[in-house]
Tab-separated table of C-alpha atoms in Angstrom:
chain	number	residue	atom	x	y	z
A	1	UNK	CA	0.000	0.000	0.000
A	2	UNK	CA	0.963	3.511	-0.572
A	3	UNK	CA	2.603	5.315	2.394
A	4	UNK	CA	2.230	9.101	3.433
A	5	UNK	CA	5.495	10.230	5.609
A	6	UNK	CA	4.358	12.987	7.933
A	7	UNK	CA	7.494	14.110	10.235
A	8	UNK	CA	9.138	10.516	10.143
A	9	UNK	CA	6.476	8.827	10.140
A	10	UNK	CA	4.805	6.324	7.460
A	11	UNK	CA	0.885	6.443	7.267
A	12	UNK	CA	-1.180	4.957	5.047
A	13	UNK	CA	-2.731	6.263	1.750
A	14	UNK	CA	-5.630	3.970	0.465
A	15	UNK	CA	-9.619	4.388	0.697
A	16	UNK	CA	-11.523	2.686	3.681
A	17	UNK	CA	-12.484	-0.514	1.053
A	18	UNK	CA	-8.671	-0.878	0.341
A	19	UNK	CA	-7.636	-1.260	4.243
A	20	UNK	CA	-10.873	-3.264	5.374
A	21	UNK	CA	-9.833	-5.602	2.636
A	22	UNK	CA	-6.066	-5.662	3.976
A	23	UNK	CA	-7.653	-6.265	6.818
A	24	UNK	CA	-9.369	-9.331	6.088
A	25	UNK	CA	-6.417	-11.288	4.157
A	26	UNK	CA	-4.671	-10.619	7.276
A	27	UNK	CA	-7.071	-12.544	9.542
A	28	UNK	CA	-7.284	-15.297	6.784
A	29	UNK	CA	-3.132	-15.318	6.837
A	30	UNK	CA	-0.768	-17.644	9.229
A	31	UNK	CA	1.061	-14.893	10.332
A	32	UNK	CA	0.373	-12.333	13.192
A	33	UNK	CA	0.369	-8.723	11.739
A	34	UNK	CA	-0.227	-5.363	13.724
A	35	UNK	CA	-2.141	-2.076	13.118
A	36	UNK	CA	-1.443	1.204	14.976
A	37	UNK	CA	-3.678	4.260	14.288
A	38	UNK	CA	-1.275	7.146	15.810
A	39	UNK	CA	-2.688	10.666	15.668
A	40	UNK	CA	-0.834	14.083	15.865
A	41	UNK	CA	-0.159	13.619	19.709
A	42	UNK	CA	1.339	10.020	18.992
A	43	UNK	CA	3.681	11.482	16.467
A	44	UNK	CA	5.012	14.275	18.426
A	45	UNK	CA	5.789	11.665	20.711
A	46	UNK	CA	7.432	9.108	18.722
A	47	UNK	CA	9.625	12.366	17.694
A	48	UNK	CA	11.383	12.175	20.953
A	49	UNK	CA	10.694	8.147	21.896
A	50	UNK	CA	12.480	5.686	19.280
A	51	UNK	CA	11.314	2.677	19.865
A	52	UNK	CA	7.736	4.183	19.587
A	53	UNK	CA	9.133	5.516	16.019
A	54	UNK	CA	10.195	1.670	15.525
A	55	UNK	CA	7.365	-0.069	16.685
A	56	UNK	CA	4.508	2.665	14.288
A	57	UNK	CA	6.747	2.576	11.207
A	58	UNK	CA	7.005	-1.250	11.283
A	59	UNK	CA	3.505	-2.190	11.558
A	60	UNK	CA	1.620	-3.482	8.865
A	61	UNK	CA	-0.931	-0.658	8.997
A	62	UNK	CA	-0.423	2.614	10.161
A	63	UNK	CA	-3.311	4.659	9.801
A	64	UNK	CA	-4.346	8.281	10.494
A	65	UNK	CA	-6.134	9.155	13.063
A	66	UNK	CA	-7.048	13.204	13.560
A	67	UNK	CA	-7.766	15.658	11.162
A	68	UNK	CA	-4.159	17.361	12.047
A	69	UNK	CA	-2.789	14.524	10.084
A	70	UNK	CA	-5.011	15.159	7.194
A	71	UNK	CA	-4.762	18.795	7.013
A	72	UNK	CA	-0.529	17.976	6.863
A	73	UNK	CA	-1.516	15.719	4.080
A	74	UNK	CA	-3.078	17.889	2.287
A	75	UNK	CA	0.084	20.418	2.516
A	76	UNK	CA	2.129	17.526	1.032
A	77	UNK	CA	-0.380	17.356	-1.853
A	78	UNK	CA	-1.666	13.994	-0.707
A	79	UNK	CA	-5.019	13.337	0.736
A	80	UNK	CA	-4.976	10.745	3.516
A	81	UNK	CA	-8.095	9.292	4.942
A	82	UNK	CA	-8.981	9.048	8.557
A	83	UNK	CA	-9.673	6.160	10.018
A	84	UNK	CA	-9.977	6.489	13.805
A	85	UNK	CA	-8.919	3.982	16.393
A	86	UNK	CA	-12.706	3.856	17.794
A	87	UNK	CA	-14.127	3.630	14.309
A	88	UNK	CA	-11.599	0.168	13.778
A	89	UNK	CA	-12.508	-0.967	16.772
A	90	UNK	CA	-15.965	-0.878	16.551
A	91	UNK	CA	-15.879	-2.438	12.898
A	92	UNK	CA	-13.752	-5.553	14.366
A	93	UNK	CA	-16.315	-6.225	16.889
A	94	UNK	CA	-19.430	-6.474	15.044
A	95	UNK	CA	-16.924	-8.425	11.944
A	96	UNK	CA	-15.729	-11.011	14.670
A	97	UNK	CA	-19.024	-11.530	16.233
A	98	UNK	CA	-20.738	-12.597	12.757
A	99	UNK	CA	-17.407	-14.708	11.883
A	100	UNK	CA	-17.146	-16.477	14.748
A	101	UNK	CA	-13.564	-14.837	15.776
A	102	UNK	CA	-12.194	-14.641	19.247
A	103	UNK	CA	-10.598	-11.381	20.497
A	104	UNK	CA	-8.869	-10.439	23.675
A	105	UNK	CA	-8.612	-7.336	25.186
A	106	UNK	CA	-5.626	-5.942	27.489
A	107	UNK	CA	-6.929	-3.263	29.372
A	108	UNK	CA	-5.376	-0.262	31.442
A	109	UNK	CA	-6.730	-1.397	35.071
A	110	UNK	CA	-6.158	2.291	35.393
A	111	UNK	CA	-8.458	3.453	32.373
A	112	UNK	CA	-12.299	5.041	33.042
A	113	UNK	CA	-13.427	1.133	31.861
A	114	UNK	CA	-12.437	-1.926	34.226
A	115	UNK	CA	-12.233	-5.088	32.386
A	116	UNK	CA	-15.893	-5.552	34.416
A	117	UNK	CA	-18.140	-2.635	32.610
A	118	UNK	CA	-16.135	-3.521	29.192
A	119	UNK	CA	-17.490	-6.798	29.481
A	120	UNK	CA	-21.308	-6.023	30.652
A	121	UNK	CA	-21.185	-3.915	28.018
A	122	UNK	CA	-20.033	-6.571	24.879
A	123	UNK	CA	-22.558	-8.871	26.572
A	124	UNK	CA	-25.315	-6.904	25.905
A	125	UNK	CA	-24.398	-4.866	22.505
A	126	UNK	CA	-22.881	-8.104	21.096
A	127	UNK	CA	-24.733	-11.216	23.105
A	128	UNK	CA	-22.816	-13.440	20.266
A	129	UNK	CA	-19.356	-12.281	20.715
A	130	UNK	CA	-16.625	-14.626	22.455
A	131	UNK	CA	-14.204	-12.526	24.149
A	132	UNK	CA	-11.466	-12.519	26.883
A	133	UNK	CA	-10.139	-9.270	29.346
A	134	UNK	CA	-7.465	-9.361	31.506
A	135	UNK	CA	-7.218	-5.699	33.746
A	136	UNK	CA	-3.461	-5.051	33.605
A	137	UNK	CA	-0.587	-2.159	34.022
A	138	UNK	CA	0.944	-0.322	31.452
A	139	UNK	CA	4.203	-1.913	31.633
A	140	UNK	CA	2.238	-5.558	30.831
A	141	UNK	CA	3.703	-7.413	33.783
A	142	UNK	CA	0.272	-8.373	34.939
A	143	UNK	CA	-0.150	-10.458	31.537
A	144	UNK	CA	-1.300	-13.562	32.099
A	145	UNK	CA	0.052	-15.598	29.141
A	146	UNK	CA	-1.358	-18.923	30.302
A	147	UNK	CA	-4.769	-18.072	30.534
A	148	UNK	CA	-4.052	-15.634	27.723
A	149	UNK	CA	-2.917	-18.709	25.148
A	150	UNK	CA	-5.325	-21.458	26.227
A	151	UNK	CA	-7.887	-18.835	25.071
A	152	UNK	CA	-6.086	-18.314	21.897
A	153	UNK	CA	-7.633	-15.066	20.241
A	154	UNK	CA	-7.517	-14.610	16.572
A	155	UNK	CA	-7.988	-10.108	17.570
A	156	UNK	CA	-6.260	-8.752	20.325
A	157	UNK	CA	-6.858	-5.266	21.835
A	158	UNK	CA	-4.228	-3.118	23.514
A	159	UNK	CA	-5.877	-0.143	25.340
A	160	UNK	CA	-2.880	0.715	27.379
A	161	UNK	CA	-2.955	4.493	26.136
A	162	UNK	CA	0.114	5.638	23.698
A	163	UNK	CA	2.905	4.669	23.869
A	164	UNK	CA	2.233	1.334	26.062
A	165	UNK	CA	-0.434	0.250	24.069
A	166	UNK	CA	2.415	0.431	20.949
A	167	UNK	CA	5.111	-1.111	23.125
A	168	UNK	CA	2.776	-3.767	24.310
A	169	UNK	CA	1.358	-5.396	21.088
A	170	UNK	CA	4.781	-5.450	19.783
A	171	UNK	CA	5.550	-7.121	22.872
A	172	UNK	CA	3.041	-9.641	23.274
A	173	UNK	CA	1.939	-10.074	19.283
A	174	UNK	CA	4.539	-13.343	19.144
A	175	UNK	CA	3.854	-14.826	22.513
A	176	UNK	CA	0.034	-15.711	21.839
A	177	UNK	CA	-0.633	-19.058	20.331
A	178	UNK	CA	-3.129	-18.129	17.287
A	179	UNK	CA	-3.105	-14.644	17.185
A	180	UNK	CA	-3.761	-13.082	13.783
A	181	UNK	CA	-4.153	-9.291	14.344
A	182	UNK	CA	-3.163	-7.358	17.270
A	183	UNK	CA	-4.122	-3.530	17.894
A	184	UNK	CA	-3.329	-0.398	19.568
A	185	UNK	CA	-6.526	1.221	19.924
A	186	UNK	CA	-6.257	3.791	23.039
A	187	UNK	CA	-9.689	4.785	24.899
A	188	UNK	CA	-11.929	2.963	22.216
A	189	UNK	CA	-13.720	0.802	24.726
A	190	UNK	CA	-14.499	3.782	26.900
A	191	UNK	CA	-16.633	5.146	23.762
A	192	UNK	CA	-18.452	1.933	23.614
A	193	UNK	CA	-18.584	1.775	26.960
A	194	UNK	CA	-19.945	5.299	27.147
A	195	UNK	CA	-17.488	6.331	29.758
A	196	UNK	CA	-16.854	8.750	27.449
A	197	UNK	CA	-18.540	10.414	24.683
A	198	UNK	CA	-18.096	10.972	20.934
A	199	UNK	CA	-18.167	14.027	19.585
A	200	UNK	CA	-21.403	14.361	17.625
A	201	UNK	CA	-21.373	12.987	14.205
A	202	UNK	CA	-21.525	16.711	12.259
A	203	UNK	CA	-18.245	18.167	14.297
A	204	UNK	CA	-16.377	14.677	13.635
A	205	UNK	CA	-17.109	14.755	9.932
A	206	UNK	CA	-15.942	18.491	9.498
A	207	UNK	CA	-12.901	17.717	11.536
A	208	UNK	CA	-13.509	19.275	14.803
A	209	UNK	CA	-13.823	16.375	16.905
A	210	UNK	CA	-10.900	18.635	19.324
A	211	UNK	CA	-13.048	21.406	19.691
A	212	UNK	CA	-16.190	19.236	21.046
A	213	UNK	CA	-13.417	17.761	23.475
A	214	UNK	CA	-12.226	20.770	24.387
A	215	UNK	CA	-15.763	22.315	25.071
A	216	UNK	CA	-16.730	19.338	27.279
A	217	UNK	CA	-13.754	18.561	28.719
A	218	UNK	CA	-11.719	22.066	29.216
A	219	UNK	CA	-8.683	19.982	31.275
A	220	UNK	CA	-7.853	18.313	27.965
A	221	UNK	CA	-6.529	22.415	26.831
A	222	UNK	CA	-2.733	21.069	26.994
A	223	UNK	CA	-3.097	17.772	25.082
A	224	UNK	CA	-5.179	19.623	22.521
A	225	UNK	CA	-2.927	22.056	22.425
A	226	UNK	CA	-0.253	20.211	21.329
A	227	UNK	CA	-2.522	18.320	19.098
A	228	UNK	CA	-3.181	21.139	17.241
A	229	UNK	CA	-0.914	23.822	17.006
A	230	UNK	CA	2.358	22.183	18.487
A	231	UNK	CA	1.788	19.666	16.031
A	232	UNK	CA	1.073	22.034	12.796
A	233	UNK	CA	4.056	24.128	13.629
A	234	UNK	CA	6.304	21.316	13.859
A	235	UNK	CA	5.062	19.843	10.654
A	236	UNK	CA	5.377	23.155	9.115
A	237	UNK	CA	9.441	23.204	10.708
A	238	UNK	CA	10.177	19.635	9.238
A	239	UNK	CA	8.834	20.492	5.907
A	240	UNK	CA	9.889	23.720	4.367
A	241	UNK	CA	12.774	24.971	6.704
A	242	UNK	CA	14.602	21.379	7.526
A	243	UNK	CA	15.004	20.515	4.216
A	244	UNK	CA	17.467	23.577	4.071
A	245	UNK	CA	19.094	22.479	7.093
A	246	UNK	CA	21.803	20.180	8.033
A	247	UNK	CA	20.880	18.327	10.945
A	248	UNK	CA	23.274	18.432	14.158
A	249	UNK	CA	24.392	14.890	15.105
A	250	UNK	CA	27.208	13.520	17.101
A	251	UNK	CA	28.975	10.436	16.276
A	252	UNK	CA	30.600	8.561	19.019
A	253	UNK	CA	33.923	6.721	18.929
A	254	UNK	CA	34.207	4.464	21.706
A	255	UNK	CA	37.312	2.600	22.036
A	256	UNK	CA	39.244	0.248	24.257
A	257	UNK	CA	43.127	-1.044	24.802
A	258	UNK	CA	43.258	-4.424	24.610
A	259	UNK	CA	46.775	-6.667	24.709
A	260	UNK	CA	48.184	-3.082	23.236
A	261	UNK	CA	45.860	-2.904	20.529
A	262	UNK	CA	43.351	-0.667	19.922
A	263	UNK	CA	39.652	-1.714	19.259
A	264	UNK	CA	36.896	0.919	18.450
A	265	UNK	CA	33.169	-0.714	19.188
A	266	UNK	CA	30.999	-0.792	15.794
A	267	UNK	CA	27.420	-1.561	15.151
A	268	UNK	CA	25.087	-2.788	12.464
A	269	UNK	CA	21.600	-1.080	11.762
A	270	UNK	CA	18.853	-3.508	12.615
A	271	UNK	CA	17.293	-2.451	8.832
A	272	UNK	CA	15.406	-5.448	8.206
A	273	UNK	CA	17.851	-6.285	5.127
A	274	UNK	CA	20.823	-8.260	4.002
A	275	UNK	CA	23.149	-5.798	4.058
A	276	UNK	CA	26.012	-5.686	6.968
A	277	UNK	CA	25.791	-1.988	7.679
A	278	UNK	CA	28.081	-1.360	10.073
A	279	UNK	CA	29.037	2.389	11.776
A	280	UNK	CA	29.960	3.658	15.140
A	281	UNK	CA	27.218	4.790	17.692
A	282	UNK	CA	25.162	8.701	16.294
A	283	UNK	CA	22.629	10.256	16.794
A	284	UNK	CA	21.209	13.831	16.542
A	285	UNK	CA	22.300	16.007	19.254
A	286	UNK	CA	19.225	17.781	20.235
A	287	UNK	CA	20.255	20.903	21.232
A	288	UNK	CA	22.683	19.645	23.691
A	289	UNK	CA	26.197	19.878	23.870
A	290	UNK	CA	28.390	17.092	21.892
A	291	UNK	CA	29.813	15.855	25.385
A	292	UNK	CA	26.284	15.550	26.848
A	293	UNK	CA	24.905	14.077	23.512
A	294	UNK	CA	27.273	11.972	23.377
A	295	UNK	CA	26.819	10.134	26.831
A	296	UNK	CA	23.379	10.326	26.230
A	297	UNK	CA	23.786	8.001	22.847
A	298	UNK	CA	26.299	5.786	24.088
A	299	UNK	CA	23.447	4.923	26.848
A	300	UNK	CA	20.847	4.770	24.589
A	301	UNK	CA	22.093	2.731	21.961
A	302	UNK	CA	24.531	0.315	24.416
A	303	UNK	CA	22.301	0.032	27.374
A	304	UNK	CA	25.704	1.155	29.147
A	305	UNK	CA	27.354	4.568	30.574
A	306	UNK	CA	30.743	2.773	32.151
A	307	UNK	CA	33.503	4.713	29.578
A	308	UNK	CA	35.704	8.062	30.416
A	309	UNK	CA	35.250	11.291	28.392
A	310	UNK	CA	38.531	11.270	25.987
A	311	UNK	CA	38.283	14.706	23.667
A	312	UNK	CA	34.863	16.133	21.821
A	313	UNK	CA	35.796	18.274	18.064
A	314	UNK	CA	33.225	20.219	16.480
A	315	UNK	CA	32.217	19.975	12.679
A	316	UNK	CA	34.025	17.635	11.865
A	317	UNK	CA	32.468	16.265	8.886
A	318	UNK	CA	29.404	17.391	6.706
A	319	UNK	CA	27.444	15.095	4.048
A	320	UNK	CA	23.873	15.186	2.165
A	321	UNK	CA	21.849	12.261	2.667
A	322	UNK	CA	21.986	10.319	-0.402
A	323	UNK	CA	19.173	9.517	-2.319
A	324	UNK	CA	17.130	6.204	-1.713
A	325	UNK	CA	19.370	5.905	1.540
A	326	UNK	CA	17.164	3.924	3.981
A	327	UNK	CA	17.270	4.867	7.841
A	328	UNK	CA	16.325	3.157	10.886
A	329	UNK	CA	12.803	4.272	10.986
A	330	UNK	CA	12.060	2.201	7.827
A	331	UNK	CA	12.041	4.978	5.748
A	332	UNK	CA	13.842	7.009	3.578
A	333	UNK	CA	16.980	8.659	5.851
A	334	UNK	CA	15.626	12.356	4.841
A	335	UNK	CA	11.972	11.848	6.588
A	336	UNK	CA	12.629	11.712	9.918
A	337	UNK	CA	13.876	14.481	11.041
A	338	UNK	CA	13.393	16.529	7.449
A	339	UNK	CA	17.039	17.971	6.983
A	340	UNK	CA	18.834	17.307	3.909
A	341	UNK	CA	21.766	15.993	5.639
A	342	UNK	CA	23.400	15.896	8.465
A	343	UNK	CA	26.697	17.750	9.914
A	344	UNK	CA	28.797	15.595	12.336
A	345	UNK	CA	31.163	16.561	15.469
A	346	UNK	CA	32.373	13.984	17.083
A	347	UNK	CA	32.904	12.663	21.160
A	348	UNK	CA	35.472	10.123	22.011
A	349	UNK	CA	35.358	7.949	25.072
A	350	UNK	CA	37.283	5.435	26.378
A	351	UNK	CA	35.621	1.870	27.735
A	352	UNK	CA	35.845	0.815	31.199
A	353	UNK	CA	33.354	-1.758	31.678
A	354	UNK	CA	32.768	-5.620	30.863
A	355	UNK	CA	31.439	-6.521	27.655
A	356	UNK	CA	28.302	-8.435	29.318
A	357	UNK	CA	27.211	-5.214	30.560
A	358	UNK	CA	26.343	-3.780	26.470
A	359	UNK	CA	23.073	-4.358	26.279
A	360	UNK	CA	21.638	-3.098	22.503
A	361	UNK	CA	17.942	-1.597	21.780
A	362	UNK	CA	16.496	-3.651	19.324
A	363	UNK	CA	15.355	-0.515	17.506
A	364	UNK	CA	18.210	0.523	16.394
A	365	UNK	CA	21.056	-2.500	16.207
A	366	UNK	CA	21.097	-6.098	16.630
A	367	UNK	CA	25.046	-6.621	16.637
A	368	UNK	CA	27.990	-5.511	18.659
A	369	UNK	CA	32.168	-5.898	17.654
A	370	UNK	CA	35.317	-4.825	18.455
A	371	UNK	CA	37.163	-3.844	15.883
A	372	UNK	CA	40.867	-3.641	15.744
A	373	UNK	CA	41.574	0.021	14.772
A	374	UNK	CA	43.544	-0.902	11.555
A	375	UNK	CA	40.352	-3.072	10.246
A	376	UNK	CA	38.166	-0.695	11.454
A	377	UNK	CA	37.710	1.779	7.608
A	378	UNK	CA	37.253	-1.674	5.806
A	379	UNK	CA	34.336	-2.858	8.430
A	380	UNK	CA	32.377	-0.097	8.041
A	381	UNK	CA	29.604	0.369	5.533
A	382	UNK	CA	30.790	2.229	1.821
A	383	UNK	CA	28.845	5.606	3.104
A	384	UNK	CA	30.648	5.676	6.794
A	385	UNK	CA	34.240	4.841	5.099
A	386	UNK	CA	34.898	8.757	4.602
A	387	UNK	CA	33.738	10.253	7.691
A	388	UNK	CA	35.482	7.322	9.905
A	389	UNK	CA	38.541	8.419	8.338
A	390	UNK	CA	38.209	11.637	9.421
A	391	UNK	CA	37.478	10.564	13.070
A	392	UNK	CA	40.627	8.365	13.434
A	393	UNK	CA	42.585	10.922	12.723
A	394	UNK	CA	41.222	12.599	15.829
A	395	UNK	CA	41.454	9.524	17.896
A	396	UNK	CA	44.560	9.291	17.312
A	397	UNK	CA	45.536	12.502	18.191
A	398	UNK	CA	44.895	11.682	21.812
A	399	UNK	CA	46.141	8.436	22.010
């Protein structure tokens, strides 16, 4: 299906007939797929959480949900069509109960609907559905997977809230024996529940579904806020001033003396491909300083802070991002931050831990090495070789 990209991240482009029938070849499939339905709040948060940005750009469906999205769309010259998490949900229900399909539901114990009223509820609107709750946290360690598997869903429900609910279907989708769709739906089942109310059907059609919130429910002014206006002037930042714009980024050289050799630690992308792309540790630097961005990415990407500050050197190296270049977000390495490249300084550190204590995110790598310093130029992928260079010369400098 065709994909919208909407500050980094993939949603798609297809009419309400084309999903449904997505949709249904993935309930007839043998393999567990998973749909996330992030709206304007969900992306600004995936902005700053990357494993959120992981978990929404690898999902087999990714679909709009808030007119903020569709108004961006329409900016782009694309017209994306809304298909709200409640709308899904509600469309599942009724299409399992007249199929004869099981689904479970994992539900915030703190949410406005208890596992209890969720199922009084299903009983009576749906007296023919067969369905399973379990009341858990939003970190899923309340899961019970035994009762869970032996009653085998073929739907599952997440309604953990963003970005649990994300985290947790990812989680749990390949731990539950049968499961063909799982789903991040947010506060669906308090609509159906009618802990909550819908906005009326004329303000959700012309797009103001916020404002009815915001008249009922005047505490909500923040999130709707940054729903809104936070959100449009980001979008309008990432796509006419970034693409002027080099992005800031730190790359991190972390090295160790072994037997008097020295090894520098490398990486490969976890990009879903063939290709051994190996680099040293990056990352964007935020608006912090190289030494504090640089901690901060060794920790993030390694799972592991035990190494010395050695020497930071600004602007080091500057390069556009190359055309049909693939990032870590599973899409193209321009969208997800919109810059049209990215200028590099660079933080050395020295290790003083145990290797058993690296520990990588499986967002963003799924192997570790040492590389002997010599070797290291030839390891690394053919669009790292140049800017490596550059930061060897450095390290060695203050060796």
């Amino acid at each position: 299906m065709k994909v919208v990209n909407i500050l980094g991240i993939n949603l798609v482009k297809a009419s309400k007939d084309e999903i449904l029938d997505k949709i249904h070849s993935f309930l007839r499939g043998d393999k567990v797929r998973y749909i996330v339905t992030p709206n304007p709040e969900n992306i600004l948060k995936a902005v700053h959480d990357e494993e959120l940005w992981y978990i929404t750009n690898n999902a087999d469906l990714s679909l709009a949900d808030g007119i903020g999205l569709k108004l961006a769309g329409i900016l782009m010259g694309k017209y994306l069509k809304r298909f709200t998490g409640s709308d899904l949900t509600n469309y599942l229900i009724d299409y399992a109960e007249k199929n004869s399909l099981k689904i479970a539901i994992l539900n915030w114990r703190g949410g406005l609907s208890l596992g209890s009223t969720i199922s009084e509820t299903l009983n009576k609107k749906h007296p023919k559905l067969n369905f399973y709750i379990q009341d858990i946290d939003r970190q899923g360690t309340l899961i019970n997977y035994e009762k869970l598997n032996k009653f085998s869903p073929d739907i599952l429900f997440s309604s953990l809230g963003c970005p649990y609910q994300e985290k947790n279907i990812y989680e749990v989708k390949d731990k539950v024996s049968g499961l063909k769709l799982a789903l991040a739906i947010g506060g669906s089942f308090d609509f159906i529940t009618e802990r909550k109310k819908r906005a009326p059907l004329f303000f959700r059609k012309i797009g103001l579904e916020w404002f009815w919130r915001l008249l009922i429910q005047p505490n909500r002014v923040g999130r709707i806020f940054n729903a809104t206006f936070v959100f449009m002037y980001r979008f309008l930042i990432w796509r006419f001033i970034h693409p002027f714009l080099y992005r800031p980024s730190v790359a991190c050289l972390l090295y160790k003396k072994e037997h008097g050799r020295i090894k520098i630690l490398m990486v490969r992308r976890n990009e879903g491909s063939h290709e051994e792309h190996w680099q040293i540790p990056q990352g964007g630097t935020d608006g912090e300083s190289l030494s504090i961005a640089g901690r901060r990415e060794l920790n993030e990407e390694l799972g592991n802070s035990n190494f010395k500050n050695i020497a930071v050197f600004k602007s080091i190296h500057k390069y556009l991002f190359p055309n049909g270049l693939r990032s870590k977000y599973n899409t193209n390495a321009k969208a997800p931050q919109g810059y049209k490249g990215q200028k590099q300084g660079l933080f050395i550190a020295e290790f003083n831990g145990k290797d058993s204590d690296i520990s990588l995110n499986f967002w963003e790598h799924d192997r570790w090495k040492w590389v002997d310093l010599e070797n290291a130029i030839e390891t690394t992928h053919q669009t790292r070789k140049k800017s490596l260079s550059l930061f060897i010369q450095k390290l060695k400098t203050k060796l």
